[in-house]
Short mmCIF file of C-alpha atoms in Angstrom, two decimals:
data_model
loop_
_atom_site.label_atom_id
_atom_site.label_comp_id
_atom_site.label_asym_id
_atom_site.label_seq_id
_atom_site.Cartn_x
_atom_site.Cartn_y
_atom_site.Cartn_z
CA MET A 1 0.00 0.00 0.00
CA PHE A 2 2.84 2.38 0.88
CA SER A 3 6.02 2.06 -1.22
CA VAL A 4 7.61 4.65 1.07
CA SER A 5 6.46 4.76 4.68
CA TYR A 6 7.33 8.40 5.38
CA ILE A 7 7.90 11.84 3.97
CA ARG A 8 10.10 14.58 5.36
CA PHE A 9 8.56 18.02 5.67
CA ARG A 10 10.50 20.94 7.14
CA LYS A 11 13.11 18.46 8.45
CA HIS A 12 10.50 16.50 10.45
CA TYR A 13 9.62 12.90 9.55
CA LEU A 14 5.91 12.35 8.93
CA HIS A 15 4.75 8.74 8.50
CA ILE A 16 2.42 8.25 5.55
CA PRO A 17 0.03 5.78 7.28
CA TYR A 18 -0.68 8.36 9.99
CA LEU A 19 -1.16 11.09 7.40
CA VAL A 20 -3.61 8.87 5.50
CA LEU A 21 -5.46 8.11 8.74
CA ALA A 22 -5.63 11.82 9.60
CA VAL A 23 -7.09 12.63 6.16
CA LEU A 24 -9.66 9.82 6.44
CA GLU A 25 -10.69 10.94 9.92
CA PHE A 26 -10.95 14.57 8.83
CA GLY A 27 -13.18 13.56 5.92
CA LEU A 28 -15.33 11.37 8.15
CA LEU A 29 -15.79 14.20 10.69
CA TYR A 30 -16.69 16.59 7.88
CA VAL A 31 -19.31 14.20 6.48
CA ILE A 32 -20.84 13.43 9.90
CA PHE A 33 -21.26 17.11 10.73
CA SER A 34 -22.57 17.93 7.27
CA LEU A 35 -25.16 15.11 7.38
CA GLN A 36 -26.20 15.58 10.99
CA SER A 37 -29.91 15.93 10.12
CA LEU A 38 -29.90 12.63 8.20
CA LEU A 39 -27.91 10.90 10.95
CA PHE A 40 -30.32 12.09 13.65
CA GLY A 41 -33.13 10.59 11.60
CA LEU A 42 -31.32 7.26 11.20
CA PHE A 43 -30.63 7.03 14.94
CA ASP A 44 -34.14 8.29 15.76
CA ILE A 45 -32.84 11.24 17.79
CA GLY A 46 -35.69 13.71 18.22
CA TYR A 47 -33.71 16.92 18.18
CA ALA A 48 -34.04 19.45 15.43
CA SER A 49 -30.96 20.06 13.37
CA VAL A 50 -29.89 23.40 12.06
CA SER A 51 -28.64 24.23 8.61
CA VAL A 52 -24.84 24.32 8.53
CA GLY A 53 -22.55 25.28 5.68
CA PRO A 54 -19.23 23.82 4.49
CA LEU A 55 -17.24 26.27 6.66
CA ALA A 56 -18.94 25.03 9.84
CA SER A 57 -18.20 21.42 8.87
CA LEU A 58 -14.55 22.24 8.11
CA LEU A 59 -14.09 24.01 11.44
CA PHE A 60 -15.70 21.10 13.31
CA ALA A 61 -13.42 18.57 11.60
CA PHE A 62 -10.33 20.73 12.14
CA ILE A 63 -10.93 21.27 15.88
CA LEU A 64 -11.60 17.59 16.61
CA SER A 65 -8.57 16.57 14.53
CA CYS A 66 -6.44 18.95 16.62
CA GLY A 67 -7.93 17.33 19.74
CA THR A 68 -6.78 13.93 18.50
CA LEU A 69 -3.29 15.28 17.79
CA ALA A 70 -3.16 16.97 21.21
CA MET A 71 -3.96 13.67 22.95
CA GLY A 72 -1.32 11.74 20.98
CA GLY A 73 -3.91 9.79 19.02
CA TYR A 74 -1.73 9.49 15.91
CA PHE A 75 1.30 8.10 17.75
CA ALA A 76 -0.01 5.59 20.30
CA MET A 77 -2.65 3.67 18.36
CA VAL A 78 -0.50 0.64 17.51
CA HIS A 79 0.05 -0.12 21.21
CA GLU A 80 -3.44 0.74 22.43
CA THR A 81 -6.08 -1.62 23.73
CA PHE A 82 -9.68 -0.97 22.82
CA SER A 83 -10.39 0.58 26.25
CA SER A 84 -7.39 2.91 25.91
CA LEU A 85 -8.47 3.91 22.40
CA PHE A 86 -12.02 4.53 23.64
CA PHE A 87 -10.84 6.68 26.56
CA ARG A 88 -8.34 8.66 24.47
CA THR A 89 -10.93 9.39 21.78
CA LEU A 90 -13.54 10.55 24.30
CA VAL A 91 -11.05 12.88 25.99
CA ALA A 92 -9.84 14.20 22.62
CA TYR A 93 -13.34 14.87 21.29
CA CYS A 94 -15.57 15.49 24.31
CA PHE A 95 -13.11 17.41 26.49
CA VAL A 96 -10.30 18.93 24.39
CA GLY A 97 -12.45 19.22 21.27
CA GLY A 98 -15.41 20.47 23.32
CA ILE A 99 -13.36 23.30 24.81
CA GLY A 100 -11.99 24.17 21.36
CA LEU A 101 -15.46 24.21 19.77
CA THR A 102 -16.89 26.32 22.61
CA LEU A 103 -14.19 28.94 22.08
CA LEU A 104 -14.62 28.71 18.31
CA TYR A 105 -18.36 29.35 18.46
CA VAL A 106 -17.77 32.50 20.49
CA VAL A 107 -15.87 33.85 17.48
CA PHE A 108 -18.09 32.20 14.82
CA PRO A 109 -21.59 31.96 16.33
CA ASP A 110 -23.16 31.17 12.94
CA ALA A 111 -21.27 27.84 12.89
CA ASP A 112 -22.79 26.70 16.20
CA PRO A 113 -25.37 23.90 15.68
CA GLY A 114 -26.65 24.20 19.26
CA SER A 115 -25.38 22.45 22.39
CA THR A 116 -27.71 19.44 22.16
CA ASN A 117 -27.05 18.81 18.50
CA LEU A 118 -23.33 19.28 19.04
CA LEU A 119 -23.28 16.70 21.83
CA TRP A 120 -24.91 14.05 19.64
CA VAL A 121 -22.66 14.86 16.68
CA VAL A 122 -19.54 14.53 18.85
CA LEU A 123 -20.73 11.19 20.28
CA MET A 124 -21.50 9.86 16.79
CA ALA A 125 -18.13 11.10 15.54
CA SER A 126 -16.36 9.35 18.43
CA ALA A 127 -18.03 6.01 17.64
CA ALA A 128 -17.35 6.34 13.90
CA VAL A 129 -13.68 7.28 14.37
CA ILE A 130 -13.05 4.38 16.80
CA ALA A 131 -14.51 1.97 14.23
CA LEU A 132 -12.43 3.55 11.45
CA ARG A 133 -9.23 3.24 13.48
CA LEU A 134 -9.81 -0.43 14.28
CA VAL A 135 -10.42 -1.27 10.62
CA PHE A 136 -7.54 0.92 9.38
CA LEU A 137 -5.08 -0.61 11.84
CA ARG A 138 -6.07 -4.14 10.89
CA ILE A 139 -5.63 -3.40 7.16
CA VAL A 140 -2.48 -1.26 7.16
CA ASP A 141 -0.61 -3.29 9.79
CA SER A 142 -1.37 -6.61 8.09
CA GLU A 143 1.51 -8.80 6.94
CA GLN A 144 0.55 -8.26 3.31
CA LEU A 145 1.01 -4.47 3.41
CA VAL A 146 3.74 -3.70 5.97
CA ARG A 147 7.24 -2.61 4.97
CA ARG A 148 9.48 -5.57 5.81
CA VAL A 149 12.88 -4.63 7.25
CA VAL A 150 15.99 -6.66 8.09
CA ILE A 151 18.83 -5.56 10.35
CA PHE A 152 22.36 -6.30 9.18
CA GLY A 153 24.36 -6.88 12.34
CA SER A 154 24.15 -9.06 15.44
CA GLY A 155 26.15 -7.15 18.02
CA GLU A 156 25.04 -4.82 20.80
CA TYR A 157 23.74 -2.17 18.40
CA ALA A 158 21.52 -4.66 16.57
CA GLY A 159 20.41 -6.24 19.84
CA ALA A 160 19.48 -2.86 21.33
CA LEU A 161 17.54 -1.92 18.19
CA MET A 162 15.67 -5.23 18.22
CA ASP A 163 14.84 -4.82 21.93
CA GLU A 164 13.51 -1.32 21.39
CA TYR A 165 11.46 -2.53 18.45
CA GLN A 166 9.87 -5.24 20.56
CA GLN A 167 9.05 -2.76 23.32
CA ASN A 168 8.32 0.52 21.53
CA LEU A 169 8.93 0.44 17.81
CA ARG A 170 5.77 -1.29 16.55
CA PHE A 171 5.07 1.54 14.18
CA LEU A 172 2.21 1.35 11.76
CA GLY A 173 3.21 -0.31 8.50
CA VAL A 174 6.74 -1.47 9.56
CA ARG A 175 7.83 -4.99 10.47
CA ILE A 176 11.40 -5.98 11.43
CA VAL A 177 11.88 -9.53 10.17
CA GLY A 178 15.10 -10.23 12.06
CA CYS A 179 18.88 -9.77 12.16
CA ILE A 180 21.46 -11.06 9.68
CA PRO A 181 24.71 -11.86 11.58
CA ASP A 182 27.82 -9.91 10.59
CA SER A 183 30.24 -11.87 12.77
CA GLN A 184 30.54 -15.09 14.79
CA THR A 185 29.74 -13.37 18.10
CA SER A 186 26.17 -12.33 18.64
CA THR A 187 24.18 -10.64 21.41
CA VAL A 188 20.87 -10.94 19.58
CA ASP A 189 18.30 -13.49 20.72
CA GLU A 190 18.60 -16.60 18.55
CA ALA A 191 14.90 -16.39 17.72
CA HIS A 192 15.63 -13.13 15.84
CA LEU A 193 18.70 -14.36 13.91
CA LEU A 194 18.40 -15.07 10.18
CA ASN A 195 20.62 -17.12 7.89
CA VAL A 196 23.32 -15.18 6.06
CA PRO A 197 22.21 -14.95 2.42
CA ASN A 198 24.55 -15.76 -0.46
CA ASP A 199 22.94 -13.03 -2.55
CA PHE A 200 21.53 -10.05 -0.64
CA TYR A 201 19.43 -8.71 -3.47
CA ARG A 202 17.85 -12.07 -4.31
CA TYR A 203 17.15 -12.67 -0.62
CA CYS A 204 15.39 -9.31 -0.35
CA ARG A 205 13.31 -10.02 -3.45
CA GLU A 206 12.28 -13.48 -2.27
CA HIS A 207 11.31 -12.29 1.23
CA ARG A 208 9.73 -8.97 0.15
CA ILE A 209 12.33 -6.92 2.08
CA SER A 210 11.88 -3.16 1.55
CA GLU A 211 14.81 -1.92 3.65
CA ILE A 212 18.13 -3.03 5.11
CA VAL A 213 19.21 -1.32 8.33
CA VAL A 214 22.99 -1.49 8.85
CA ALA A 215 23.79 -1.86 12.57
CA GLN A 216 27.30 -3.33 12.46
CA GLN A 217 29.35 -3.22 15.63
CA GLU A 218 32.60 -3.05 13.69
CA ARG A 219 33.38 -1.98 10.11
CA ARG A 220 36.71 -3.46 9.11
CA ARG A 221 38.26 -2.87 5.69
CA THR A 222 38.58 -6.47 4.56
CA GLU A 223 37.92 -8.26 1.29
CA GLY A 224 34.64 -9.57 2.73
CA ALA A 225 33.61 -6.09 3.80
CA TRP A 226 34.26 -4.76 0.28
CA SER A 227 32.19 -7.56 -1.23
CA LEU A 228 29.39 -6.83 1.21
CA LEU A 229 29.52 -3.12 0.35
CA GLN A 230 29.10 -3.98 -3.32
CA GLU A 231 26.04 -6.10 -2.48
CA MET A 232 24.56 -3.23 -0.48
CA MET A 233 25.21 -0.90 -3.43
CA GLU A 234 23.36 -3.28 -5.73
CA CYS A 235 20.39 -3.45 -3.35
CA LYS A 236 20.17 0.33 -3.16
CA LEU A 237 20.60 0.88 -6.89
CA ARG A 238 17.86 -1.67 -7.58
CA GLY A 239 15.30 -0.01 -5.31
CA ILE A 240 15.85 -1.50 -1.83
CA ALA A 241 16.54 1.15 0.81
CA VAL A 242 19.78 0.85 2.79
CA THR A 243 19.75 2.86 6.02
CA SER A 244 22.18 3.34 8.89
CA ALA A 245 20.92 2.43 12.35
CA VAL A 246 21.24 6.00 13.62
CA ASP A 247 19.10 7.28 10.74
CA PHE A 248 16.55 4.50 11.33
CA TYR A 249 16.26 5.50 15.00
CA GLU A 250 15.87 9.12 13.98
CA ARG A 251 13.14 8.37 11.46
CA GLU A 252 11.12 5.81 13.43
CA LEU A 253 11.64 6.77 17.08
CA LYS A 254 12.30 10.48 16.53
CA LYS A 255 15.51 10.39 18.56
CA ALA A 256 19.26 10.12 18.03
CA LYS A 257 20.54 6.92 19.62
CA LEU A 258 23.45 8.10 21.72
CA ASP A 259 25.53 4.90 21.37
CA LEU A 260 25.50 5.35 17.58
CA VAL A 261 26.19 9.09 17.42
CA HIS A 262 29.66 10.23 16.33
CA PRO A 263 31.06 13.74 15.85
CA SER A 264 31.04 13.15 12.07
CA TRP A 265 27.26 12.60 12.21
CA ILE A 266 26.82 16.06 13.72
CA VAL A 267 29.31 17.67 11.35
CA PHE A 268 28.16 16.15 8.06
CA SER A 269 24.48 15.36 8.57
CA GLU A 270 21.76 17.66 7.32
CA GLY A 271 20.65 19.70 10.29
CA PHE A 272 22.20 21.45 13.31
CA LYS A 273 22.12 24.64 11.23
CA GLY A 274 21.71 28.10 12.69
CA SER A 275 19.47 30.54 10.84
CA LYS A 276 19.00 34.22 11.63
CA SER A 277 15.64 34.33 9.84
CA ARG A 278 14.39 31.29 11.74
CA ALA A 279 15.68 32.70 15.04
CA PHE A 280 13.78 35.93 14.36
CA ALA A 281 10.59 34.04 13.44
CA LYS A 282 10.92 31.85 16.53
CA ARG A 283 11.39 34.93 18.73
CA CYS A 284 8.23 36.51 17.28
CA LEU A 285 6.33 33.27 17.93
CA ASP A 286 7.69 33.13 21.50
CA LEU A 287 6.50 36.66 22.25
CA ALA A 288 3.07 36.10 20.67
CA VAL A 289 2.46 32.81 22.52
CA SER A 290 3.91 33.93 25.87
CA LEU A 291 1.92 37.18 25.96
CA SER A 292 -1.25 35.30 24.98
CA LEU A 293 -0.58 32.69 27.66
CA LEU A 294 -0.02 35.43 30.22
CA VAL A 295 -3.43 36.97 29.48
CA VAL A 296 -5.30 33.64 29.40
CA MET A 297 -3.59 32.14 32.46
CA LEU A 298 -3.59 35.27 34.63
CA PRO A 299 -6.52 34.06 36.82
CA PHE A 300 -4.74 30.72 37.36
CA ILE A 301 -1.51 32.53 38.21
CA VAL A 302 -3.30 34.55 40.91
CA LEU A 303 -5.10 31.49 42.32
CA THR A 304 -1.89 29.42 42.37
CA ALA A 305 0.02 32.15 44.18
CA LEU A 306 -2.79 32.42 46.74
CA ALA A 307 -2.92 28.63 47.29
CA VAL A 308 0.85 28.39 47.87
CA PHE A 309 0.75 31.34 50.30
CA LEU A 310 -2.17 29.96 52.30
CA GLU A 311 -0.58 26.53 52.70
CA THR A 312 3.05 27.31 53.50
CA GLY A 313 3.41 31.11 53.49
CA ARG A 314 6.20 33.01 51.79
CA PRO A 315 7.97 32.96 49.45
CA VAL A 316 5.38 32.11 46.82
CA LEU A 317 7.99 32.04 44.06
CA TYR A 318 11.43 30.53 44.08
CA SER A 319 14.26 30.82 41.62
CA GLN A 320 17.20 28.67 40.61
CA THR A 321 20.21 29.16 38.41
CA ARG A 322 19.92 27.23 35.16
CA VAL A 323 22.18 26.80 32.13
CA GLY A 324 20.84 28.34 28.93
CA LEU A 325 21.93 29.08 25.38
CA LEU A 326 25.69 28.63 24.80
CA GLY A 327 26.19 27.74 28.47
CA GLN A 328 25.10 31.14 29.82
CA GLU A 329 23.50 30.98 33.26
CA PHE A 330 20.21 32.67 34.16
CA ARG A 331 17.60 32.65 36.93
CA ILE A 332 14.52 30.53 36.28
CA TYR A 333 11.29 31.22 38.19
CA LYS A 334 8.64 28.80 39.43
CA PHE A 335 5.85 28.68 41.96
CA ARG A 336 7.26 27.00 45.05
CA SER A 337 6.06 23.39 45.25
CA MET A 338 8.38 22.18 48.03
CA ARG A 339 8.93 23.11 51.65
CA GLN A 340 11.08 26.19 52.30
CA ASP A 341 13.86 23.93 53.72
CA ALA A 342 13.90 21.52 50.76
CA GLU A 343 17.63 22.15 50.21
CA LYS A 344 18.61 23.61 53.57
CA ASP A 345 22.13 22.20 53.30
CA GLY A 346 22.60 23.95 49.94
CA LYS A 347 23.17 20.74 47.97
CA ALA A 348 21.35 20.21 44.67
CA ARG A 349 19.34 16.97 44.58
CA TRP A 350 17.46 15.11 41.89
CA ALA A 351 13.71 15.01 42.52
CA SER A 352 12.47 11.52 43.44
CA ALA A 353 9.16 9.73 43.04
CA ASN A 354 6.74 10.69 45.85
CA ASP A 355 9.28 13.24 47.09
CA SER A 356 8.50 14.03 50.74
CA ARG A 357 9.63 17.64 50.23
CA VAL A 358 6.67 18.35 47.93
CA THR A 359 3.66 20.01 49.61
CA ARG A 360 0.00 19.11 48.90
CA VAL A 361 -0.52 22.24 46.81
CA GLY A 362 2.88 21.63 45.27
CA ALA A 363 1.88 18.14 44.12
CA PHE A 364 -1.23 19.55 42.41
CA ILE A 365 0.52 22.40 40.64
CA ARG A 366 3.28 20.04 39.50
CA ASN A 367 0.76 17.58 38.06
CA THR A 368 -1.01 20.38 36.18
CA ARG A 369 2.24 22.23 35.29
CA LEU A 370 0.92 25.39 36.96
CA ASP A 371 4.23 25.69 38.81
CA GLU A 372 5.92 26.44 35.47
CA LEU A 373 3.79 29.51 34.63
CA PRO A 374 6.25 32.10 36.05
CA GLN A 375 8.69 31.00 33.33
CA ILE A 376 6.58 32.99 30.89
CA TYR A 377 8.61 35.88 32.30
CA ASN A 378 11.84 34.11 31.24
CA VAL A 379 10.42 33.66 27.73
CA ILE A 380 9.48 37.34 27.46
CA ARG A 381 12.99 38.31 28.61
CA GLY A 382 14.47 36.12 25.87
CA GLU A 383 16.30 33.74 28.25
CA MET A 384 14.02 30.88 27.23
CA SER A 385 11.84 29.89 24.30
CA ILE A 386 8.35 28.38 24.35
CA VAL A 387 9.82 25.16 22.89
CA GLY A 388 13.31 23.81 23.48
CA PRO A 389 15.33 21.48 25.75
CA ARG A 390 14.50 21.99 29.41
CA PRO A 391 17.28 23.96 31.17
CA GLU A 392 19.26 22.11 33.84
CA ARG A 393 21.04 23.28 36.99
CA PRO A 394 24.78 24.08 36.69
CA GLU A 395 25.68 21.53 39.37
CA PHE A 396 24.08 18.76 37.34
CA VAL A 397 25.40 20.06 34.00
CA THR A 398 28.99 19.92 35.26
CA GLU A 399 28.54 16.27 36.24
CA LEU A 400 26.56 15.27 33.14
CA LYS A 401 29.08 16.78 30.71
CA THR A 402 31.73 14.38 32.06
CA LYS A 403 29.49 11.29 32.08
CA VAL A 404 27.14 11.73 29.10
CA PRO A 405 28.73 12.17 25.65
CA PHE A 406 27.59 15.15 23.58
CA TYR A 407 25.60 16.53 26.52
CA ASP A 408 26.80 20.07 25.81
CA THR A 409 25.23 20.00 22.33
CA ARG A 410 21.80 20.73 23.86
CA HIS A 411 23.07 24.18 24.87
CA TYR A 412 23.32 25.30 21.24
CA VAL A 413 19.53 25.66 21.22
CA LYS A 414 17.67 28.06 23.51
CA PRO A 415 16.03 26.18 26.41
CA GLY A 416 12.25 25.93 26.42
CA LEU A 417 9.14 25.96 28.57
CA MET A 418 8.11 22.71 26.87
CA GLY A 419 10.21 20.29 24.85
CA TRP A 420 10.41 17.21 22.65
CA ALA A 421 12.05 15.15 25.40
CA GLN A 422 9.21 16.01 27.80
CA LEU A 423 6.73 14.53 25.31
CA LYS A 424 8.72 11.36 24.67
CA TYR A 425 10.55 10.55 27.91
CA PRO A 426 9.46 10.26 31.54
CA TYR A 427 10.68 12.68 34.20
CA GLY A 428 14.50 12.71 34.25
CA ALA A 429 15.99 12.27 37.72
CA SER A 430 19.26 10.41 37.15
CA ILE A 431 22.26 10.28 34.87
CA GLU A 432 20.67 7.45 32.89
CA ASP A 433 17.51 9.51 32.48
CA ALA A 434 19.65 12.42 31.29
CA ARG A 435 21.09 10.14 28.58
CA GLY A 436 17.59 9.13 27.50
CA LYS A 437 16.36 12.72 27.35
CA LEU A 438 19.47 13.85 25.47
CA GLU A 439 18.63 11.45 22.62
CA TYR A 440 15.40 13.37 22.05
CA ASP A 441 17.06 16.75 22.62
CA LEU A 442 19.63 15.86 19.95
CA TYR A 443 16.83 15.04 17.52
CA TYR A 444 15.19 18.38 18.27
CA SER A 445 18.49 20.28 17.97
CA LYS A 446 19.10 18.69 14.56
CA ASN A 447 15.60 19.02 13.10
CA HIS A 448 13.84 21.84 14.94
CA SER A 449 11.54 24.05 12.90
CA LEU A 450 8.47 26.21 13.49
CA LEU A 451 6.29 23.29 12.35
CA MET A 452 7.87 21.00 14.93
CA ASP A 453 7.46 23.69 17.60
CA LEU A 454 3.73 23.95 16.81
CA LEU A 455 3.33 20.16 16.96
CA ILE A 456 5.07 20.07 20.36
CA MET A 457 2.80 22.84 21.69
CA ILE A 458 -0.32 20.97 20.60
CA GLN A 459 0.86 17.60 21.95
CA THR A 460 1.83 19.13 25.31
CA VAL A 461 -1.92 19.23 26.06
CA GLU A 462 -1.77 15.47 26.67
CA VAL A 463 1.18 15.88 29.06
CA VAL A 464 -0.72 18.49 31.11
CA LEU A 465 -4.06 16.67 31.15
CA LEU A 466 -2.66 13.24 32.02
CA GLY A 467 0.12 14.51 34.32
CA LYS A 468 2.85 12.68 32.42
CA GLY A 469 6.44 12.84 33.60
CA VAL A 470 5.76 14.42 37.00
CA ARG A 471 7.58 13.92 40.30
#
């Protein structure tokens, strides 16, 4: 069905199956809203419908599609159970979409079909979209239509890639068949090992292989290696994709696998480019979004400050030194969520799960991200951006730079209020967590664009609503 499983737009990988699903869902939502009168008759719902035009149907479909995107509906569906899909769709349409439509109809009252009609249309749309997703997933992820991939390599790199695929990488329309050994020693599970083919191209044709992912542990210049390179060249020239493991991680998991990253990848790869025009556009977007957030969230800012004061007194705010762009230090501001003596000995500590230093109000404002609202001030000052890697404390940065390779590369992008790593990785509270987050920060640093920033802003709704990555 899909000869190529992705396209790249503005440096960001977009998977074709998800784009097709989004178009189908948008069309279905448009049709349901347009035919609401007929649908009410079919379901014997005794509420009068109102006449709506194409613009009203387009706006309805657009808002609910944004609700799905905000709740991560286009990225989690392969792993979801029916109950999870049902819950996610209801939250996306009835809650996030409902809020969006309510605000929309304040601006465009002529598009409002009425609260009762709208409720029934949203419920019908939810049922129809759930059915569409179940059918679409069954068809597109079937063995007949998936892109079949083999990994060339059987060392630690190949084993790690296979493990991540088993746990996380079940992307729509992609199936890893197994690993072809490149040496006598292997760390890959025997169940995933394939026989070494005599003819790579013929093997790929016979087994319907669309892509070879090269994950060799060692690349020695031997006669066998030269022969293998020629076979790979033939496969590529005859239409079979040959991809490095680091590029495969980047495309499918949207991260840069740290064990595979080398300085040459940063130097020669497309990306990691500074742009004055983009920096100016990003600054304009930061100011527009931060000032709008300040106006909209002002009542919540006042209520949060009052709640912190009533529970534990002053100070309501606290500040810490953080490391920003090009290693420059600045003061970050938050609503205080811990006791005043949380670091009475002056030593910086990682936050832990169920941290006893967190107050009751502090736990709530952390879960809802209300404690981060004072950082709007940092964005307005230009010390932070709306989107970027989260800034870390100097004490931790000093340690992490010695223990995590390429850690300092994240400081070539302005830190952000929200970030790609916060969407993809749980709360970081250790050196190993810092490594995991850096893989996503590297991907953002390499590929960041205004489109990616907008996608991160929309998807952060799920993080706030579900309290992901909080300690």
